[in-house]
Amino acid sequence: MKKLLCLILCLTMFIAACGNHDKSNSNTSEEKRTYTTDDGKEIQIPQHPKRVLDLTANYGNFKKLGVKPIAITSLFPNSKYLNMDKVKKIDPEDVEAAAKLKPDLIITYKENKNNKKLAKIAPTVPIKVQNMDYKETHIEIGKLVGKEVKAKKQARALSKKLAEDGQAIKKQIGKDKTFSIMDVQAKDIYQFGPRFGRGSEAIYEGFGFKEDADAKAAMPKDKFMKVPKEKFNDYSGDYLMIPSKDGKQPNNDFVKSDVWKNNEAVKNNNVIYYTMDEAIYADVISIEKQAEVFKKELMKKNE
């Protein structure tokens, strides 16, 4: 009888121990930490989020860190650099669709009008990437997903590589050349400054080239402007970077005009075309791929 009671007691203690172990694991998985946004707001987020919903254009940052979001925004095109065509996509303002995914962390833009509603589903962190360069953005996302050390290492490695490539390019074409990034459409022309995607991170921050001085002076704070056709040559640098739908020279009346033909970059064959769908993004994977294309094309100049 004593042996039976002893056996029952031991079994009870074993079950209790297993229960405590499970409870401990459960608490660990639910641990929270405080994240402070750039405007000083404190948000409680998971220590190690498992179901991240990315409603920004930063999928490549998550991918580089080894984090697979449960879904991404549907507002941006698929990029061959990111292999994102099979990733689930939702409207970033569709609160019901977000709720069905049961995220434990939502990353969104400050401009999303439904951020307060999204915050009722899961901790929601609004970011404004215009306030950060590509390195800072990658590190910030690393912080959010508990991979800050890895993010810093990756950002430093890419920064070093781009700087070295920039030096090689400058040795080939000249260190003081200026660059302009323009989307030449049939009716309108748009110009982009630093930190606006379209390859600007690789050209300006990575390689260290300068904007055309007149364009820089005219550029609004948002780093994006519509360019009157009569100002096209005034705002064009020594090199023209032109993202287009198919990565080729646009086929429209403007590129057949005298304004285009008399452009110094055009006359000197210093125009580089590349695909818009890949150029929109400014994550570390996309920037590295963009830089490879730009370097290859620029190193051909003055051979």
mmCIF file of C-alpha atoms in Angstrom:
data_model
loop_
_atom_site.group_PDB
_atom_site.id
_atom_site.type_symbol
_atom_site.label_atom_id
_atom_site.label_comp_id
_atom_site.label_asym_id
_atom_site.label_seq_id
_atom_site.Cartn_x
_atom_site.Cartn_y
_atom_site.Cartn_z
ATOM 1 C CA MET A 1 0.000 0.000 0.000
ATOM 2 C CA LYS A 2 2.846 2.342 0.899
ATOM 3 C CA LYS A 3 4.519 1.549 -2.433
ATOM 4 C CA LEU A 4 1.284 2.360 -4.253
ATOM 5 C CA LEU A 5 0.895 5.679 -2.434
ATOM 6 C CA CYS A 6 4.524 6.513 -3.165
ATOM 7 C CA LEU A 7 4.008 5.709 -6.839
ATOM 8 C CA ILE A 8 0.895 7.889 -7.035
ATOM 9 C CA LEU A 9 2.728 10.769 -5.296
ATOM 10 C CA CYS A 10 5.667 10.534 -7.699
ATOM 11 C CA LEU A 11 3.324 10.439 -10.676
ATOM 12 C CA THR A 12 1.440 13.470 -9.385
ATOM 13 C CA MET A 13 4.680 15.396 -8.917
ATOM 14 C CA PHE A 14 5.832 14.434 -12.442
ATOM 15 C CA ILE A 15 2.564 15.638 -14.006
ATOM 16 C CA ALA A 16 2.761 18.880 -12.029
ATOM 17 C CA ALA A 17 6.321 19.399 -13.170
ATOM 18 C CA CYS A 18 5.309 18.864 -16.814
ATOM 19 C CA GLY A 19 2.471 21.315 -16.375
ATOM 20 C CA ASN A 20 4.810 23.936 -14.942
ATOM 21 C CA HIS A 21 7.221 23.329 -17.811
ATOM 22 C CA ASP A 22 4.460 23.855 -20.365
ATOM 23 C CA LYS A 23 3.330 26.971 -18.562
ATOM 24 C CA SER A 24 6.872 28.287 -18.545
ATOM 25 C CA ASN A 25 7.172 27.729 -22.291
ATOM 26 C CA SER A 26 3.819 29.405 -22.822
ATOM 27 C CA ASN A 27 4.932 32.470 -20.876
ATOM 28 C CA THR A 28 8.151 32.634 -22.839
ATOM 29 C CA SER A 29 6.290 32.604 -26.155
ATOM 30 C CA GLU A 30 4.043 35.401 -24.914
ATOM 31 C CA GLU A 31 6.794 37.628 -23.534
ATOM 32 C CA LYS A 32 6.461 41.275 -24.485
ATOM 33 C CA ARG A 33 8.942 44.089 -24.791
ATOM 34 C CA THR A 34 8.594 47.816 -25.200
ATOM 35 C CA TYR A 35 9.287 49.320 -28.601
ATOM 36 C CA THR A 36 9.533 53.101 -28.867
ATOM 37 C CA THR A 37 8.485 54.661 -32.179
ATOM 38 C CA ASP A 38 10.294 57.636 -33.723
ATOM 39 C CA ASP A 39 7.659 59.968 -32.278
ATOM 40 C CA GLY A 40 8.195 58.626 -28.754
ATOM 41 C CA LYS A 41 5.157 56.365 -28.472
ATOM 42 C CA GLU A 42 5.738 53.129 -26.544
ATOM 43 C CA ILE A 43 4.182 49.938 -27.907
ATOM 44 C CA GLN A 44 4.232 46.490 -26.329
ATOM 45 C CA ILE A 45 5.307 43.980 -28.996
ATOM 46 C CA PRO A 46 6.175 40.256 -28.859
ATOM 47 C CA GLN A 47 9.730 39.422 -27.867
ATOM 48 C CA HIS A 48 9.954 37.069 -30.836
ATOM 49 C CA PRO A 49 7.001 37.642 -33.194
ATOM 50 C CA LYS A 50 5.885 34.590 -35.156
ATOM 51 C CA ARG A 51 3.120 36.009 -37.348
ATOM 52 C CA VAL A 52 4.286 39.309 -38.797
ATOM 53 C CA LEU A 53 1.977 41.188 -41.158
ATOM 54 C CA ASP A 54 3.982 43.559 -43.369
ATOM 55 C CA LEU A 55 1.875 46.375 -44.836
ATOM 56 C CA THR A 56 4.867 48.321 -46.142
ATOM 57 C CA ALA A 57 7.151 47.964 -49.178
ATOM 58 C CA ASN A 58 9.860 46.426 -46.999
ATOM 59 C CA TYR A 59 9.307 42.736 -47.655
ATOM 60 C CA GLY A 60 12.924 42.383 -48.775
ATOM 61 C CA ASN A 61 14.175 43.469 -45.358
ATOM 62 C CA PHE A 62 12.212 40.710 -43.655
ATOM 63 C CA LYS A 63 13.361 38.192 -46.237
ATOM 64 C CA LYS A 64 17.003 39.145 -45.732
ATOM 65 C CA LEU A 65 16.566 38.609 -41.986
ATOM 66 C CA GLY A 66 15.032 35.185 -42.514
ATOM 67 C CA VAL A 67 11.529 36.262 -41.474
ATOM 68 C CA LYS A 68 8.579 35.229 -43.621
ATOM 69 C CA PRO A 69 5.571 37.548 -43.123
ATOM 70 C CA ILE A 70 2.148 35.901 -43.097
ATOM 71 C CA ALA A 71 1.148 38.453 -45.757
ATOM 72 C CA ILE A 72 2.365 41.652 -47.403
ATOM 73 C CA THR A 73 0.719 44.681 -48.961
ATOM 74 C CA SER A 74 -0.938 44.312 -52.357
ATOM 75 C CA LEU A 75 -0.152 47.877 -53.424
ATOM 76 C CA PHE A 76 3.274 47.211 -54.933
ATOM 77 C CA PRO A 77 4.329 45.100 -57.947
ATOM 78 C CA ASN A 78 6.076 41.754 -57.863
ATOM 79 C CA SER A 79 9.849 41.966 -58.090
ATOM 80 C CA LYS A 80 12.051 39.286 -59.612
ATOM 81 C CA TYR A 81 14.731 40.292 -57.095
ATOM 82 C CA LEU A 82 12.464 39.308 -54.207
ATOM 83 C CA ASN A 83 10.609 36.245 -55.570
ATOM 84 C CA MET A 84 7.424 37.580 -54.012
ATOM 85 C CA ASP A 85 4.829 36.421 -56.545
ATOM 86 C CA LYS A 86 3.700 33.523 -54.313
ATOM 87 C CA VAL A 87 3.556 35.525 -51.082
ATOM 88 C CA LYS A 88 0.020 36.243 -49.804
ATOM 89 C CA LYS A 89 -1.030 39.865 -50.340
ATOM 90 C CA ILE A 90 -3.811 41.970 -48.848
ATOM 91 C CA ASP A 91 -5.045 45.533 -49.130
ATOM 92 C CA PRO A 92 -3.152 47.430 -46.380
ATOM 93 C CA GLU A 93 -6.362 49.180 -45.321
ATOM 94 C CA ASP A 94 -8.484 46.008 -45.217
ATOM 95 C CA VAL A 95 -8.900 45.539 -41.478
ATOM 96 C CA GLU A 96 -11.098 42.440 -41.818
ATOM 97 C CA ALA A 97 -8.531 40.654 -43.999
ATOM 98 C CA ALA A 98 -5.814 41.537 -41.503
ATOM 99 C CA ALA A 99 -7.855 40.176 -38.585
ATOM 100 C CA LYS A 100 -8.416 36.835 -40.327
ATOM 101 C CA LEU A 101 -4.669 36.301 -40.543
ATOM 102 C CA LYS A 102 -4.329 36.505 -36.727
ATOM 103 C CA PRO A 103 -1.005 38.398 -36.715
ATOM 104 C CA ASP A 104 0.972 38.943 -33.540
ATOM 105 C CA LEU A 105 2.713 42.031 -34.985
ATOM 106 C CA ILE A 106 1.673 44.472 -37.720
ATOM 107 C CA ILE A 107 4.133 46.790 -39.479
ATOM 108 C CA THR A 108 2.456 49.597 -41.371
ATOM 109 C CA TYR A 109 2.988 53.129 -42.650
ATOM 110 C CA LYS A 110 2.035 56.150 -40.568
ATOM 111 C CA GLU A 111 -0.175 57.241 -43.451
ATOM 112 C CA ASN A 112 -2.448 54.183 -43.169
ATOM 113 C CA LYS A 113 -5.845 55.626 -42.162
ATOM 114 C CA ASN A 114 -6.840 52.407 -40.356
ATOM 115 C CA ASN A 115 -3.870 52.121 -38.007
ATOM 116 C CA LYS A 116 -6.043 52.535 -34.921
ATOM 117 C CA LYS A 117 -8.305 49.706 -36.064
ATOM 118 C CA LEU A 118 -5.311 47.525 -36.903
ATOM 119 C CA ALA A 119 -3.938 48.154 -33.407
ATOM 120 C CA LYS A 120 -7.006 46.430 -31.958
ATOM 121 C CA ILE A 121 -6.013 43.248 -33.803
ATOM 122 C CA ALA A 122 -2.350 43.105 -32.778
ATOM 123 C CA PRO A 123 0.480 45.437 -31.732
ATOM 124 C CA THR A 124 0.817 47.816 -34.680
ATOM 125 C CA VAL A 125 3.991 49.765 -35.405
ATOM 126 C CA PRO A 126 3.666 52.622 -37.897
ATOM 127 C CA ILE A 127 6.923 53.636 -39.581
ATOM 128 C CA LYS A 128 7.916 56.558 -41.811
ATOM 129 C CA VAL A 129 10.829 55.351 -43.893
ATOM 130 C CA GLN A 130 11.523 58.806 -45.342
ATOM 131 C CA ASN A 131 13.009 59.648 -41.951
ATOM 132 C CA MET A 132 15.621 56.867 -42.265
ATOM 133 C CA ASP A 133 18.220 55.770 -44.777
ATOM 134 C CA TYR A 134 18.223 52.186 -46.069
ATOM 135 C CA LYS A 135 20.629 51.037 -43.341
ATOM 136 C CA GLU A 136 18.581 52.572 -40.525
ATOM 137 C CA THR A 137 15.395 51.101 -41.975
ATOM 138 C CA HIS A 138 16.890 47.604 -42.065
ATOM 139 C CA ILE A 139 18.170 47.888 -38.495
ATOM 140 C CA GLU A 140 14.810 49.201 -37.279
ATOM 141 C CA ILE A 141 13.008 46.241 -38.816
ATOM 142 C CA GLY A 142 15.628 44.006 -37.245
ATOM 143 C CA LYS A 143 14.726 45.472 -33.863
ATOM 144 C CA LEU A 144 11.038 44.767 -34.432
ATOM 145 C CA VAL A 145 11.565 41.086 -35.205
ATOM 146 C CA GLY A 146 14.269 40.469 -32.598
ATOM 147 C CA LYS A 147 17.164 40.331 -35.079
ATOM 148 C CA GLU A 148 18.881 43.665 -34.503
ATOM 149 C CA VAL A 149 22.430 42.258 -34.364
ATOM 150 C CA LYS A 150 21.972 40.410 -37.642
ATOM 151 C CA ALA A 151 20.428 43.488 -39.256
ATOM 152 C CA LYS A 152 23.343 45.707 -38.236
ATOM 153 C CA LYS A 153 25.852 43.235 -39.645
ATOM 154 C CA GLN A 154 23.972 43.004 -42.948
ATOM 155 C CA ALA A 155 23.574 46.786 -43.239
ATOM 156 C CA ARG A 156 27.274 47.374 -42.600
ATOM 157 C CA ALA A 157 28.272 44.733 -45.152
ATOM 158 C CA LEU A 158 26.103 46.241 -47.884
ATOM 159 C CA SER A 159 27.227 49.784 -47.088
ATOM 160 C CA LYS A 160 30.862 48.729 -47.375
ATOM 161 C CA LYS A 161 30.269 46.914 -50.658
ATOM 162 C CA LEU A 162 28.423 49.849 -52.228
ATOM 163 C CA ALA A 163 31.101 52.310 -51.125
ATOM 164 C CA GLU A 164 33.807 50.144 -52.674
ATOM 165 C CA ASP A 165 31.805 49.794 -55.886
ATOM 166 C CA GLY A 166 31.255 53.547 -55.917
ATOM 167 C CA GLN A 167 34.987 54.154 -55.768
ATOM 168 C CA ALA A 168 35.561 51.759 -58.670
ATOM 169 C CA ILE A 169 32.881 53.479 -60.753
ATOM 170 C CA LYS A 170 34.238 56.956 -59.987
ATOM 171 C CA LYS A 171 37.671 55.814 -61.094
ATOM 172 C CA GLN A 172 36.103 54.800 -64.387
ATOM 173 C CA ILE A 173 33.789 57.763 -65.117
ATOM 174 C CA GLY A 174 35.064 60.532 -62.835
ATOM 175 C CA LYS A 175 34.331 61.323 -59.213
ATOM 176 C CA ASP A 176 32.417 64.568 -59.757
ATOM 177 C CA LYS A 177 29.733 63.325 -62.158
ATOM 178 C CA THR A 178 26.158 64.195 -61.268
ATOM 179 C CA PHE A 179 23.131 61.940 -61.601
ATOM 180 C CA SER A 180 19.430 62.511 -62.159
ATOM 181 C CA ILE A 181 16.707 59.877 -61.791
ATOM 182 C CA MET A 182 13.714 60.583 -64.040
ATOM 183 C CA ASP A 183 10.582 58.698 -64.992
ATOM 184 C CA VAL A 184 9.934 59.844 -68.571
ATOM 185 C CA GLN A 185 6.284 59.138 -69.303
ATOM 186 C CA ALA A 186 4.258 59.961 -72.400
ATOM 187 C CA LYS A 187 2.714 63.096 -70.909
ATOM 188 C CA ASP A 188 4.671 63.824 -67.736
ATOM 189 C CA ILE A 189 8.202 63.635 -66.391
ATOM 190 C CA TYR A 190 8.896 62.907 -62.722
ATOM 191 C CA GLN A 191 12.201 63.263 -60.903
ATOM 192 C CA PHE A 192 13.286 61.521 -57.700
ATOM 193 C CA GLY A 193 15.794 62.558 -55.091
ATOM 194 C CA PRO A 194 17.580 60.492 -52.402
ATOM 195 C CA ARG A 195 15.604 58.000 -50.307
ATOM 196 C CA PHE A 196 12.794 57.614 -52.792
ATOM 197 C CA GLY A 197 13.529 54.178 -54.217
ATOM 198 C CA ARG A 198 13.940 53.992 -58.000
ATOM 199 C CA GLY A 199 17.620 53.227 -57.434
ATOM 200 C CA SER A 200 18.282 56.439 -55.499
ATOM 201 C CA GLU A 201 19.674 54.585 -52.470
ATOM 202 C CA ALA A 202 22.309 52.831 -54.577
ATOM 203 C CA ILE A 203 23.275 55.929 -56.591
ATOM 204 C CA TYR A 204 23.303 58.628 -53.911
ATOM 205 C CA GLU A 205 23.778 56.921 -50.542
ATOM 206 C CA GLY A 206 25.569 53.808 -51.724
ATOM 207 C CA PHE A 207 27.906 54.946 -54.502
ATOM 208 C CA GLY A 208 28.101 58.499 -53.162
ATOM 209 C CA PHE A 209 27.218 60.415 -56.328
ATOM 210 C CA LYS A 210 25.617 63.862 -56.241
ATOM 211 C CA GLU A 211 22.363 65.162 -57.638
ATOM 212 C CA ASP A 212 22.293 67.774 -60.353
ATOM 213 C CA ALA A 213 22.632 71.083 -58.486
ATOM 214 C CA ASP A 214 19.623 72.798 -60.099
ATOM 215 C CA ALA A 215 17.444 69.754 -59.547
ATOM 216 C CA LYS A 216 18.526 69.513 -55.921
ATOM 217 C CA ALA A 217 17.671 73.171 -55.330
ATOM 218 C CA ALA A 218 14.220 72.719 -56.869
ATOM 219 C CA MET A 219 13.463 69.368 -55.224
ATOM 220 C CA PRO A 220 10.668 69.504 -52.596
ATOM 221 C CA LYS A 221 11.118 68.057 -49.129
ATOM 222 C CA ASP A 222 9.346 64.877 -50.234
ATOM 223 C CA LYS A 223 12.164 64.225 -52.764
ATOM 224 C CA PHE A 224 9.737 63.868 -55.643
ATOM 225 C CA MET A 225 8.651 66.389 -58.258
ATOM 226 C CA LYS A 226 6.997 66.803 -61.625
ATOM 227 C CA VAL A 227 9.409 68.309 -64.133
ATOM 228 C CA PRO A 228 8.177 70.688 -66.866
ATOM 229 C CA LYS A 229 9.519 69.557 -70.222
ATOM 230 C CA GLU A 230 11.238 72.896 -70.718
ATOM 231 C CA LYS A 231 13.185 72.222 -67.483
ATOM 232 C CA PHE A 232 14.212 68.690 -68.424
ATOM 233 C CA ASN A 233 17.698 69.628 -69.588
ATOM 234 C CA ASP A 234 18.188 72.080 -66.708
ATOM 235 C CA TYR A 235 17.548 69.323 -64.152
ATOM 236 C CA SER A 236 19.460 66.596 -65.951
ATOM 237 C CA GLY A 237 22.835 65.569 -64.536
ATOM 238 C CA ASP A 238 25.818 64.151 -66.370
ATOM 239 C CA TYR A 239 24.088 60.779 -66.177
ATOM 240 C CA LEU A 240 20.406 60.039 -66.595
ATOM 241 C CA MET A 241 18.910 57.084 -64.732
ATOM 242 C CA ILE A 242 15.550 56.155 -66.232
ATOM 243 C CA PRO A 243 13.346 53.420 -64.762
ATOM 244 C CA SER A 244 10.820 52.151 -67.291
ATOM 245 C CA LYS A 245 8.271 49.379 -67.610
ATOM 246 C CA ASP A 246 10.493 47.038 -69.619
ATOM 247 C CA GLY A 247 13.924 48.416 -68.742
ATOM 248 C CA LYS A 248 14.299 49.973 -72.178
ATOM 249 C CA GLN A 249 14.072 53.478 -73.618
ATOM 250 C CA PRO A 250 10.448 54.680 -73.438
ATOM 251 C CA ASN A 251 8.681 54.818 -76.761
ATOM 252 C CA ASN A 252 6.897 58.152 -76.712
ATOM 253 C CA ASP A 253 6.939 61.534 -78.430
ATOM 254 C CA PHE A 254 9.175 63.160 -75.843
ATOM 255 C CA VAL A 255 12.150 60.886 -76.510
ATOM 256 C CA LYS A 256 11.738 61.772 -80.181
ATOM 257 C CA SER A 257 11.756 65.505 -79.455
ATOM 258 C CA ASP A 258 14.602 67.987 -79.867
ATOM 259 C CA VAL A 259 14.637 68.559 -76.097
ATOM 260 C CA TRP A 260 15.560 64.916 -75.552
ATOM 261 C CA LYS A 261 17.996 64.755 -78.462
ATOM 262 C CA ASN A 262 19.829 67.868 -77.243
ATOM 263 C CA ASN A 263 20.264 66.534 -73.716
ATOM 264 C CA GLU A 264 23.957 66.202 -72.833
ATOM 265 C CA ALA A 265 23.566 62.808 -71.166
ATOM 266 C CA VAL A 266 21.657 61.521 -74.179
ATOM 267 C CA LYS A 267 24.230 62.864 -76.625
ATOM 268 C CA ASN A 268 27.065 61.319 -74.585
ATOM 269 C CA ASN A 269 25.271 57.967 -74.323
ATOM 270 C CA ASN A 270 25.165 58.366 -70.562
ATOM 271 C CA VAL A 271 21.619 57.105 -70.071
ATOM 272 C CA ILE A 272 20.879 53.942 -68.103
ATOM 273 C CA TYR A 273 17.486 52.224 -68.356
ATOM 274 C CA TYR A 274 16.232 49.674 -65.822
ATOM 275 C CA THR A 275 12.926 48.055 -64.873
ATOM 276 C CA MET A 276 10.530 50.020 -62.706
ATOM 277 C CA ASP A 277 9.045 47.036 -60.845
ATOM 278 C CA GLU A 278 12.422 46.172 -59.313
ATOM 279 C CA ALA A 279 13.470 49.812 -58.873
ATOM 280 C CA ILE A 280 10.528 50.850 -56.694
ATOM 281 C CA TYR A 281 11.888 48.955 -53.705
ATOM 282 C CA ALA A 282 14.563 50.187 -51.314
ATOM 283 C CA ASP A 283 15.224 47.132 -49.130
ATOM 284 C CA VAL A 284 18.732 45.723 -48.776
ATOM 285 C CA ILE A 285 18.153 42.875 -51.258
ATOM 286 C CA SER A 286 16.744 45.172 -53.949
ATOM 287 C CA ILE A 287 19.391 47.844 -53.448
ATOM 288 C CA GLU A 288 22.187 45.309 -53.804
ATOM 289 C CA LYS A 289 20.664 43.937 -57.018
ATOM 290 C CA GLN A 290 20.029 47.426 -58.407
ATOM 291 C CA ALA A 291 23.619 48.391 -57.623
ATOM 292 C CA GLU A 292 24.936 45.367 -59.513
ATOM 293 C CA VAL A 293 23.009 46.454 -62.619
ATOM 294 C CA PHE A 294 24.131 50.074 -62.305
ATOM 295 C CA LYS A 295 27.764 49.173 -61.737
ATOM 296 C CA LYS A 296 27.824 46.881 -64.752
ATOM 297 C CA GLU A 297 26.383 49.590 -67.003
ATOM 298 C CA LEU A 298 28.477 52.446 -65.610
ATOM 299 C CA MET A 299 31.727 50.516 -65.842
ATOM 300 C CA LYS A 300 31.113 50.179 -69.588
ATOM 301 C CA LYS A 301 31.334 53.942 -69.908
ATOM 302 C CA ASN A 302 34.665 55.391 -71.019
ATOM 303 C CA GLU A 303 36.120 51.926 -71.651
#
